[in-house]
């Protein structure tokens, strides 16, 4: 039922209110908070991400889907932490390479099972999913973080930029992009990032930092 036809006056009031709210938002002038060394800091991090060996190891495992190969992957974070990930490869077209989506889980989650990524696999898209450090997956941390209780990872090491928990999370995720770029069956021109909550924040950060994210 199209209620706007039955209640045109109410529809008009709603539209006016929406337009007022949009006008208020357009007037916002939010000051930028990036420090003067912001660009240099992340350029240095990207250089380390690209230049230090990944040390990637692949082990093929069982897949519940015909035509999909599943691999457990371990690569090294910048501090030498073994980061656990999952690589899923549907059958590519002959002579072709696969688009790939890098998926990032929410807080306390994990890289998930093969079936958790079925929608992407059925569309012919490869999947790379990573366990965040010290959460619900297998990845630990070689960096010892200072901070509060174990569940307060969001503030671990926050006083020192390169010892901050999320510095390592983001550089781990950037290393995952490098893993995708190096894989012979993945199309480096078709990389996407996806996540919700913590994973959404990571995805937005990667899209801003790494030019390979399309």
CSV table of C-alpha atoms in Angstrom, one decimal:
chain,number,residue,atom,x,y,z
A,1,UNK,CA,0.0,0.0,0.0
A,2,UNK,CA,1.3,3.4,-0.9
A,3,UNK,CA,0.5,5.4,2.2
A,4,UNK,CA,1.8,8.7,0.6
A,5,UNK,CA,-1.4,8.7,-1.6
A,6,UNK,CA,-3.7,8.2,1.4
A,7,UNK,CA,-1.8,10.7,3.6
A,8,UNK,CA,-0.3,13.4,1.4
A,9,UNK,CA,-0.1,15.9,4.2
A,10,UNK,CA,1.9,13.6,6.4
A,11,UNK,CA,4.2,12.8,3.5
A,12,UNK,CA,4.8,16.5,2.9
A,13,UNK,CA,5.7,17.1,6.5
A,14,UNK,CA,8.2,14.2,6.5
A,15,UNK,CA,9.8,15.5,3.3
A,16,UNK,CA,10.1,19.0,4.7
A,17,UNK,CA,11.7,17.6,7.9
A,18,UNK,CA,14.1,15.5,6.0
A,19,UNK,CA,15.2,18.5,3.8
A,20,UNK,CA,15.7,20.6,7.0
A,21,UNK,CA,17.9,17.9,8.5
A,22,UNK,CA,19.9,17.6,5.3
A,23,UNK,CA,20.4,21.3,5.2
A,24,UNK,CA,21.7,21.2,8.8
A,25,UNK,CA,24.1,18.5,8.0
A,26,UNK,CA,25.4,20.3,4.9
A,27,UNK,CA,26.3,23.3,7.1
A,28,UNK,CA,28.6,21.2,9.3
A,29,UNK,CA,32.2,22.1,9.2
A,30,UNK,CA,34.1,19.4,11.1
A,31,UNK,CA,37.7,20.3,11.7
A,32,UNK,CA,40.3,17.8,10.5
A,33,UNK,CA,42.2,16.1,13.4
A,34,UNK,CA,45.0,14.4,11.5
A,35,UNK,CA,48.4,15.2,13.0
A,36,UNK,CA,51.1,16.7,10.9
A,37,UNK,CA,53.0,13.4,10.6
A,38,UNK,CA,49.9,11.4,9.7
A,39,UNK,CA,50.8,10.8,6.0
A,40,UNK,CA,54.4,10.1,6.8
A,41,UNK,CA,53.4,7.6,9.6
A,42,UNK,CA,51.2,5.5,7.3
A,43,UNK,CA,53.6,5.7,4.3
A,44,UNK,CA,56.3,4.3,6.6
A,45,UNK,CA,53.9,1.5,7.7
A,46,UNK,CA,53.0,0.7,4.1
A,47,UNK,CA,56.7,0.5,3.2
A,48,UNK,CA,57.3,-2.0,5.9
A,49,UNK,CA,54.1,-4.0,4.9
A,50,UNK,CA,55.3,-4.3,1.3
A,51,UNK,CA,59.0,-4.9,2.0
A,52,UNK,CA,59.2,-7.4,4.8
A,53,UNK,CA,58.8,-11.0,3.8
A,54,UNK,CA,55.3,-12.5,4.3
A,55,UNK,CA,56.6,-16.0,5.1
A,56,UNK,CA,53.2,-17.3,3.9
A,57,UNK,CA,52.4,-21.0,4.4
A,58,UNK,CA,49.4,-22.7,2.7
A,59,UNK,CA,47.8,-26.0,3.8
A,60,UNK,CA,44.8,-27.3,1.8
A,61,UNK,CA,41.9,-28.6,3.8
A,62,UNK,CA,38.4,-30.0,3.3
A,63,UNK,CA,35.8,-28.0,1.5
A,64,UNK,CA,32.0,-28.7,1.7
A,65,UNK,CA,31.4,-27.2,-1.8
A,66,UNK,CA,32.3,-28.9,-5.1
A,67,UNK,CA,34.6,-26.7,-7.2
A,68,UNK,CA,35.9,-24.7,-4.2
A,69,UNK,CA,39.4,-25.3,-2.7
A,70,UNK,CA,40.0,-24.3,0.9
A,71,UNK,CA,43.3,-23.4,2.4
A,72,UNK,CA,44.5,-22.6,5.9
A,73,UNK,CA,47.1,-19.8,5.5
A,74,UNK,CA,49.6,-18.5,8.0
A,75,UNK,CA,51.6,-15.3,7.3
A,76,UNK,CA,53.8,-13.1,9.5
A,77,UNK,CA,52.7,-9.8,11.0
A,78,UNK,CA,55.3,-7.0,11.2
A,79,UNK,CA,56.3,-8.2,14.7
A,80,UNK,CA,56.7,-11.8,13.5
A,81,UNK,CA,53.3,-12.9,14.9
A,82,UNK,CA,51.8,-15.9,12.9
A,83,UNK,CA,48.5,-14.5,11.5
A,84,UNK,CA,45.9,-17.1,10.7
A,85,UNK,CA,43.7,-16.7,7.6
A,86,UNK,CA,41.5,-18.7,5.3
A,87,UNK,CA,41.8,-18.6,1.5
A,88,UNK,CA,38.9,-20.0,-0.6
A,89,UNK,CA,39.2,-20.4,-4.3
A,90,UNK,CA,36.2,-21.2,-6.5
A,91,UNK,CA,36.9,-22.7,-10.0
A,92,UNK,CA,38.2,-19.9,-12.3
A,93,UNK,CA,37.2,-19.5,-15.9
A,94,UNK,CA,39.9,-21.1,-18.2
A,95,UNK,CA,42.8,-18.8,-18.5
A,96,UNK,CA,41.2,-16.3,-16.1
A,97,UNK,CA,42.0,-14.9,-12.6
A,98,UNK,CA,39.5,-14.6,-9.8
A,99,UNK,CA,38.2,-11.4,-8.2
A,100,UNK,CA,38.8,-11.5,-4.5
A,101,UNK,CA,37.0,-10.1,-1.4
A,102,UNK,CA,38.9,-9.7,1.8
A,103,UNK,CA,36.5,-10.2,4.7
A,104,UNK,CA,37.0,-8.9,8.3
A,105,UNK,CA,35.0,-10.1,11.2
A,106,UNK,CA,33.5,-8.2,14.1
A,107,UNK,CA,34.9,-7.9,17.6
A,108,UNK,CA,35.5,-11.3,19.3
A,109,UNK,CA,34.7,-13.2,16.0
A,110,UNK,CA,37.0,-15.2,13.7
A,111,UNK,CA,37.6,-15.9,10.1
A,112,UNK,CA,34.7,-18.3,10.1
A,113,UNK,CA,34.0,-21.6,8.3
A,114,UNK,CA,34.0,-22.2,4.6
A,115,UNK,CA,30.2,-22.1,4.6
A,116,UNK,CA,30.2,-18.6,6.1
A,117,UNK,CA,31.5,-17.3,2.9
A,118,UNK,CA,29.2,-19.2,0.5
A,119,UNK,CA,27.5,-16.3,-1.0
A,120,UNK,CA,30.7,-14.9,-2.4
A,121,UNK,CA,32.0,-18.3,-3.5
A,122,UNK,CA,28.8,-19.0,-5.4
A,123,UNK,CA,29.3,-15.7,-7.3
A,124,UNK,CA,32.7,-16.9,-8.4
A,125,UNK,CA,34.7,-14.7,-6.1
A,126,UNK,CA,37.7,-15.8,-4.1
A,127,UNK,CA,37.7,-15.0,-0.3
A,128,UNK,CA,40.5,-14.2,2.1
A,129,UNK,CA,39.4,-13.9,5.7
A,130,UNK,CA,41.8,-13.2,8.6
A,131,UNK,CA,41.6,-13.8,12.4
A,132,UNK,CA,42.2,-10.6,14.4
A,133,UNK,CA,44.8,-10.9,17.1
A,134,UNK,CA,43.8,-12.2,20.5
A,135,UNK,CA,40.1,-12.5,19.7
A,136,UNK,CA,37.9,-15.5,18.7
A,137,UNK,CA,40.3,-17.1,16.2
A,138,UNK,CA,43.8,-18.7,16.3
A,139,UNK,CA,46.0,-15.6,16.0
A,140,UNK,CA,47.9,-14.5,19.1
A,141,UNK,CA,50.4,-11.7,19.4
A,142,UNK,CA,54.2,-11.5,19.7
A,143,UNK,CA,53.8,-7.9,20.9
A,144,UNK,CA,52.9,-7.6,24.5
A,145,UNK,CA,50.3,-4.9,25.0
A,146,UNK,CA,50.0,-2.7,28.0
A,147,UNK,CA,46.4,-1.8,29.0
A,148,UNK,CA,43.4,-2.9,31.0
A,149,UNK,CA,41.5,-6.2,31.2
A,150,UNK,CA,41.9,-8.7,28.3
A,151,UNK,CA,38.7,-7.6,26.6
A,152,UNK,CA,39.9,-4.0,26.3
A,153,UNK,CA,42.0,-4.7,23.2
A,154,UNK,CA,40.7,-1.4,21.7
A,155,UNK,CA,43.0,0.5,24.0
A,156,UNK,CA,46.0,-1.9,24.3
A,157,UNK,CA,49.2,0.1,23.9
A,158,UNK,CA,47.3,3.2,22.8
A,159,UNK,CA,50.0,5.6,24.2
A,160,UNK,CA,52.6,4.4,21.6
A,161,UNK,CA,51.6,4.4,17.9
A,162,UNK,CA,53.6,1.5,16.7
A,163,UNK,CA,52.8,-0.6,19.8
A,164,UNK,CA,49.0,0.2,19.6
A,165,UNK,CA,46.8,-2.9,19.2
A,166,UNK,CA,45.1,-1.5,16.1
A,167,UNK,CA,48.4,-0.5,14.5
A,168,UNK,CA,49.1,-4.2,14.3
A,169,UNK,CA,45.5,-5.1,13.3
A,170,UNK,CA,45.7,-2.7,10.4
A,171,UNK,CA,49.2,-3.7,9.3
A,172,UNK,CA,48.1,-7.4,9.5
A,173,UNK,CA,45.2,-6.5,7.3
A,174,UNK,CA,47.5,-4.6,4.9
A,175,UNK,CA,49.7,-7.7,4.8
A,176,UNK,CA,46.6,-9.7,3.8
A,177,UNK,CA,46.2,-7.5,0.8
A,178,UNK,CA,49.9,-8.1,-0.2
A,179,UNK,CA,49.1,-11.9,0.2
A,180,UNK,CA,46.2,-11.5,-2.3
A,181,UNK,CA,48.4,-9.4,-4.7
A,182,UNK,CA,51.1,-12.1,-4.7
A,183,UNK,CA,48.7,-15.0,-5.4
A,184,UNK,CA,48.8,-16.3,-9.0
A,185,UNK,CA,45.1,-17.1,-9.2
A,186,UNK,CA,43.8,-13.8,-7.9
A,187,UNK,CA,43.3,-10.8,-10.2
A,188,UNK,CA,45.2,-7.8,-8.6
A,189,UNK,CA,42.9,-5.3,-10.3
A,190,UNK,CA,39.8,-6.7,-8.6
A,191,UNK,CA,40.2,-6.6,-4.9
A,192,UNK,CA,37.4,-5.7,-2.5
A,193,UNK,CA,37.2,-5.3,1.3
A,194,UNK,CA,34.2,-6.0,3.4
A,195,UNK,CA,33.3,-6.2,7.1
A,196,UNK,CA,30.9,-5.1,9.8
A,197,UNK,CA,31.5,-3.3,13.1
A,198,UNK,CA,35.2,-3.7,13.8
A,199,UNK,CA,35.6,-5.3,10.4
A,200,UNK,CA,33.8,-2.4,8.7
A,201,UNK,CA,36.2,0.1,10.3
A,202,UNK,CA,39.1,-2.0,9.1
A,203,UNK,CA,37.7,-2.1,5.6
A,204,UNK,CA,37.3,1.6,5.4
A,205,UNK,CA,40.8,2.1,6.7
A,206,UNK,CA,42.3,-0.3,4.1
A,207,UNK,CA,40.3,1.4,1.3
A,208,UNK,CA,41.9,4.7,2.3
A,209,UNK,CA,45.4,3.4,2.8
A,210,UNK,CA,46.1,0.8,0.0
A,211,UNK,CA,45.7,1.8,-3.7
A,212,UNK,CA,45.1,-1.9,-4.7
A,213,UNK,CA,41.6,-1.9,-3.1
A,214,UNK,CA,39.2,-1.3,-5.9
